Short mmCIF file of C-alpha atoms in Angstrom, two decimals:
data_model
loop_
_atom_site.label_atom_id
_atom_site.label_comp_id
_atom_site.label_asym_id
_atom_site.label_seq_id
_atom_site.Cartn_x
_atom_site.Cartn_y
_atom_site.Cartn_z
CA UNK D 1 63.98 169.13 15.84
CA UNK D 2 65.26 172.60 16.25
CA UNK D 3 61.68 173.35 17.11
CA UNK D 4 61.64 170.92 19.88
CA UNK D 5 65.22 172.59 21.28
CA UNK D 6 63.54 176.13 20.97
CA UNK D 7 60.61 174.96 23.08
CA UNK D 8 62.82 173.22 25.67
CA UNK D 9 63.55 174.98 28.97
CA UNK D 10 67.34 173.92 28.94
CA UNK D 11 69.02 176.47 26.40
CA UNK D 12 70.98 174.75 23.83
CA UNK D 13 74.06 176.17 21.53
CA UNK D 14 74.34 174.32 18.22
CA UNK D 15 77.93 174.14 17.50
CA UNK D 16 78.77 173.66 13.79
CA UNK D 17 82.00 171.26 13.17
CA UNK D 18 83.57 171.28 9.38
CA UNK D 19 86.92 170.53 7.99
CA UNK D 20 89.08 171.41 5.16
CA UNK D 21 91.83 170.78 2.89
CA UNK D 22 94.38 172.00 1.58
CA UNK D 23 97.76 171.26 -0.53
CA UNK D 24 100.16 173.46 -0.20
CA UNK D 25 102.13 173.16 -3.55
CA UNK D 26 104.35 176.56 -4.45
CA UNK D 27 103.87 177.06 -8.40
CA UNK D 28 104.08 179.55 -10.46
CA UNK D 29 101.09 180.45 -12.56
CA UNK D 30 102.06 183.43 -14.30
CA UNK D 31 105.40 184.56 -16.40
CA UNK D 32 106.98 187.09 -18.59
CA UNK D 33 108.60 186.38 -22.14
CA UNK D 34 109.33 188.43 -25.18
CA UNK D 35 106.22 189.46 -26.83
CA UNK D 36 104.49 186.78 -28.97
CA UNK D 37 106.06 184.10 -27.06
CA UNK D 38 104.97 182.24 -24.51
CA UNK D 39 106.28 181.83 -20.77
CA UNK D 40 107.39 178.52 -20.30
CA UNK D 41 109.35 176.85 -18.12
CA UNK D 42 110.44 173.09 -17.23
CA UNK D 43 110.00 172.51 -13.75
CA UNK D 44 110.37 168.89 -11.93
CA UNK D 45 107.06 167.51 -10.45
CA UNK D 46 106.33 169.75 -7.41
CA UNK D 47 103.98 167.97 -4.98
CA UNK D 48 103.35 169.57 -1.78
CA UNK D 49 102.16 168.12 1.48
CA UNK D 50 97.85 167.79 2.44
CA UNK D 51 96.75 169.38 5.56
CA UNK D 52 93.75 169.44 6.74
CA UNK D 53 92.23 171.54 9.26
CA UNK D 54 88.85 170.44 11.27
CA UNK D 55 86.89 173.35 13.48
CA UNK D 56 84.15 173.37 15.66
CA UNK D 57 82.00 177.03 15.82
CA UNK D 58 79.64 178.77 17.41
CA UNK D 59 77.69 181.45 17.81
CA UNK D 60 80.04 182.89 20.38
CA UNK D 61 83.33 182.02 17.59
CA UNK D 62 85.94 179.07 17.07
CA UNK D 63 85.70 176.48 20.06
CA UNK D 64 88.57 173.96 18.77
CA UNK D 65 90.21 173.40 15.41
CA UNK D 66 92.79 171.20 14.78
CA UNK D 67 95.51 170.80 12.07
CA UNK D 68 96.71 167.07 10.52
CA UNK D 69 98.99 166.54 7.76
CA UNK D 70 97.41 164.27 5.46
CA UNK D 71 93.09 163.49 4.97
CA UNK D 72 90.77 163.04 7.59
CA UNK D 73 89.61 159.72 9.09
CA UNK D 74 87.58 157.99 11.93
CA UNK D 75 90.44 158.13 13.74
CA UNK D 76 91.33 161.53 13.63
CA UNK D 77 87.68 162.81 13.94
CA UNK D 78 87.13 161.10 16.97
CA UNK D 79 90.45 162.39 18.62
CA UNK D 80 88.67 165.95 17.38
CA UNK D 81 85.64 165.36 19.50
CA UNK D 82 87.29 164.12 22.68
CA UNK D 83 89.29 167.30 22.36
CA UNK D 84 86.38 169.02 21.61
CA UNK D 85 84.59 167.71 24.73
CA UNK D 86 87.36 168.81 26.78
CA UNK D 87 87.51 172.39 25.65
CA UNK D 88 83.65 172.49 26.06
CA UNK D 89 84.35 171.02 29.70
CA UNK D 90 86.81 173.56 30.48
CA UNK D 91 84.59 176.42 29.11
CA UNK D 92 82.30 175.37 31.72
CA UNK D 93 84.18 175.38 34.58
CA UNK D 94 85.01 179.06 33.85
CA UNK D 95 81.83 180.10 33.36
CA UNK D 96 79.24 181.20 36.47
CA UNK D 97 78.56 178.31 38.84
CA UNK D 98 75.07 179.05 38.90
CA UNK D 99 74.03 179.36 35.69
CA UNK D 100 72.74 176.20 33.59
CA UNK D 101 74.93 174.92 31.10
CA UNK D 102 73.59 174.58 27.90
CA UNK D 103 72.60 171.19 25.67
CA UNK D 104 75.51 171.65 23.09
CA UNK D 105 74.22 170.30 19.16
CA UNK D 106 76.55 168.85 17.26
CA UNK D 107 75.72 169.78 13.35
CA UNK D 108 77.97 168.11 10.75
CA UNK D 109 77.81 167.50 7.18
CA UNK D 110 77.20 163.80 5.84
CA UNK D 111 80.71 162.03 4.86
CA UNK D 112 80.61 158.29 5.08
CA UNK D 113 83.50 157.84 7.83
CA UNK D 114 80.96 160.45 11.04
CA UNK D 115 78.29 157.37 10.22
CA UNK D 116 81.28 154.64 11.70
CA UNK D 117 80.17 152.53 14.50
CA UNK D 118 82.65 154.40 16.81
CA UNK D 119 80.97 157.42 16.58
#
């Protein structure tokens, strides 16, 4: 297919759109003690918040990322790409009126809830 997009007139970008996630859980993984004795320490279960963080890039650098507390859904991926759309609109608008705007490709890795009947 990429074949078929280099032969095209109509330039294309291919925008690549990933997330991550995180925990963000302060412990401490090293200590000190007297020599021959270990470093340990009683500490009430820590649990820190998920975030995760979706971004679309391209070759020209970050379009849109976004930040949620907790994992990833439908939901929130398809609030991503009508942001996403937007930005891409805007970016448009700036740019010369002249010029053709390229075919933007969408490239995404294969998680069960981008194959929902929404998207």
């Amino acid at each position: 297919r990429m074949f078929q997009l280099d032969s095209m007139e109509r330039p294309h970008e291919c925008i690549f759109l990933d997330k991550a996630g995180f925990n963000l859980t302060k412990r401490r993984r090293r200590g000190r003690n007297i020599i021959g004795q270990r470093a340990i320490v009683e500490l009430p279960g820590q649990r820190g918040g998920n975030v995760t963080i979706c971004a679309a890039i391209s070759s020209y650098g970050v379009i849109h990322r976004h930040v949620t507390l907790g994992p990833y859904n439908t939901a929130h991926l398809i609030t991503f790409l009508y942001a996403l759309q937007e930005a891409l609109l805007r970016r448009e608008k700036r740019g010369d009126e002249q010029a053709e705007h390229p075919m933007y490709v969408v490239i995404w890795d294969n998680v069960n809830f981008h194959r929902g009947p929404r998207i």
